[in-house]
Tab-separated table of C-alpha atoms in Angstrom:
chain	number	residue	atom	x	y	z
D	1	UNK	CA	0.000	0.000	0.000
D	2	UNK	CA	1.267	3.488	-0.822
D	3	UNK	CA	1.994	5.701	2.149
D	4	UNK	CA	2.955	9.335	1.975
D	5	UNK	CA	4.574	11.570	4.561
D	6	UNK	CA	2.027	13.742	6.347
D	7	UNK	CA	3.796	16.898	5.223
D	8	UNK	CA	3.629	15.870	1.554
D	9	UNK	CA	-0.087	15.111	1.782
D	10	UNK	CA	-0.733	18.361	3.617
D	11	UNK	CA	1.137	20.424	1.029
D	12	UNK	CA	-0.655	18.625	-1.783
D	13	UNK	CA	-4.042	19.217	-0.131
D	14	UNK	CA	-3.294	22.921	0.256
D	15	UNK	CA	-2.196	23.190	-3.388
D	16	UNK	CA	-5.324	21.402	-4.555
D	17	UNK	CA	-7.653	23.549	-2.426
D	18	UNK	CA	-6.063	26.769	-3.652
D	19	UNK	CA	-6.146	25.676	-7.300
D	20	UNK	CA	-9.772	24.498	-7.073
D	21	UNK	CA	-10.776	27.811	-5.495
D	22	UNK	CA	-8.976	29.707	-8.271
D	23	UNK	CA	-10.601	27.506	-10.928
D	24	UNK	CA	-14.075	27.918	-9.434
D	25	UNK	CA	-13.989	31.682	-9.024
D	26	UNK	CA	-12.276	32.875	-12.188
D	27	UNK	CA	-13.934	33.759	-15.460
D	28	UNK	CA	-10.665	33.883	-17.364
D	29	UNK	CA	-9.858	30.863	-19.523
D	30	UNK	CA	-6.103	31.142	-19.044
D	31	UNK	CA	-6.514	31.183	-15.239
D	32	UNK	CA	-8.874	28.181	-15.409
D	33	UNK	CA	-6.339	26.307	-17.521
D	34	UNK	CA	-3.468	27.134	-15.142
D	35	UNK	CA	-5.522	25.962	-12.153
D	36	UNK	CA	-6.442	22.724	-13.932
D	37	UNK	CA	-2.775	22.107	-14.710
D	38	UNK	CA	-1.842	22.692	-11.052
D	39	UNK	CA	-4.504	20.218	-9.938
D	40	UNK	CA	-3.358	17.701	-12.549
D	41	UNK	CA	0.260	18.006	-11.401
D	42	UNK	CA	-0.716	17.538	-7.755
D	43	UNK	CA	-2.848	14.494	-8.545
D	44	UNK	CA	-0.021	12.836	-10.476
D	45	UNK	CA	1.834	12.407	-7.166
D	46	UNK	CA	-1.114	10.662	-5.500
D	47	UNK	CA	-1.960	7.013	-5.085
D	48	UNK	CA	-4.959	5.827	-7.107
D	49	UNK	CA	-7.159	5.860	-3.999
D	50	UNK	CA	-6.152	9.411	-3.086
D	51	UNK	CA	-6.627	10.592	-6.680
D	52	UNK	CA	-10.132	9.089	-6.782
D	53	UNK	CA	-10.954	10.728	-3.461
D	54	UNK	CA	-9.793	14.157	-4.666
D	55	UNK	CA	-11.609	13.955	-8.001
D	56	UNK	CA	-14.841	12.898	-6.313
D	57	UNK	CA	-14.524	15.568	-3.613
D	58	UNK	CA	-13.747	18.360	-6.080
D	59	UNK	CA	-16.629	17.467	-8.393
D	60	UNK	CA	-19.013	17.230	-5.441
D	61	UNK	CA	-17.877	20.668	-4.238
D	62	UNK	CA	-18.193	22.248	-7.695
D	63	UNK	CA	-21.707	20.824	-8.024
D	64	UNK	CA	-22.834	22.033	-4.593
D	65	UNK	CA	-25.686	24.503	-4.529
D	66	UNK	CA	-23.963	26.400	-1.730
D	67	UNK	CA	-20.963	27.175	-3.929
D	68	UNK	CA	-23.203	28.109	-6.829
D	69	UNK	CA	-25.589	30.307	-4.858
D	70	UNK	CA	-23.267	31.949	-2.323
D	71	UNK	CA	-20.191	32.422	-4.496
D	72	UNK	CA	-21.830	32.599	-7.918
D	73	UNK	CA	-19.900	29.665	-9.354
D	74	UNK	CA	-21.621	28.511	-12.553
D	75	UNK	CA	-22.814	24.899	-12.831
D	76	UNK	CA	-20.700	24.557	-15.962
D	77	UNK	CA	-17.505	24.606	-13.868
D	78	UNK	CA	-18.173	21.060	-12.631
D	79	UNK	CA	-18.714	19.836	-16.177
D	80	UNK	CA	-15.581	21.576	-17.433
D	81	UNK	CA	-13.570	20.011	-14.601
D	82	UNK	CA	-15.061	16.568	-15.264
D	83	UNK	CA	-14.324	16.784	-19.009
D	84	UNK	CA	-10.714	17.792	-18.352
D	85	UNK	CA	-10.094	14.769	-16.140
D	86	UNK	CA	-12.058	12.364	-18.339
D	87	UNK	CA	-9.601	13.041	-21.147
D	88	UNK	CA	-6.532	13.491	-18.933
D	89	UNK	CA	-4.046	10.627	-19.254
D	90	UNK	CA	-3.240	10.830	-15.533
D	91	UNK	CA	-6.799	10.276	-14.317
């Protein structure tokens, strides 16, 4: 079983959270793309179980009504994220 140092997992989690927040709140395509690339890079260093957890968690968050209503994140963000990782060779 893959085990990771706590510090590495913590840094990765922070990177992912920041990139997802940037992705969700921007309206600029180049910023979305950069955030997706940061998430992709972080997920490449994960075990398969951790990667599945993150993808599921991120999609769930992007689809949440709270995020959409309180922060004005469009529903299309979840679909854009899903499409990126469906075609990504690392997912």
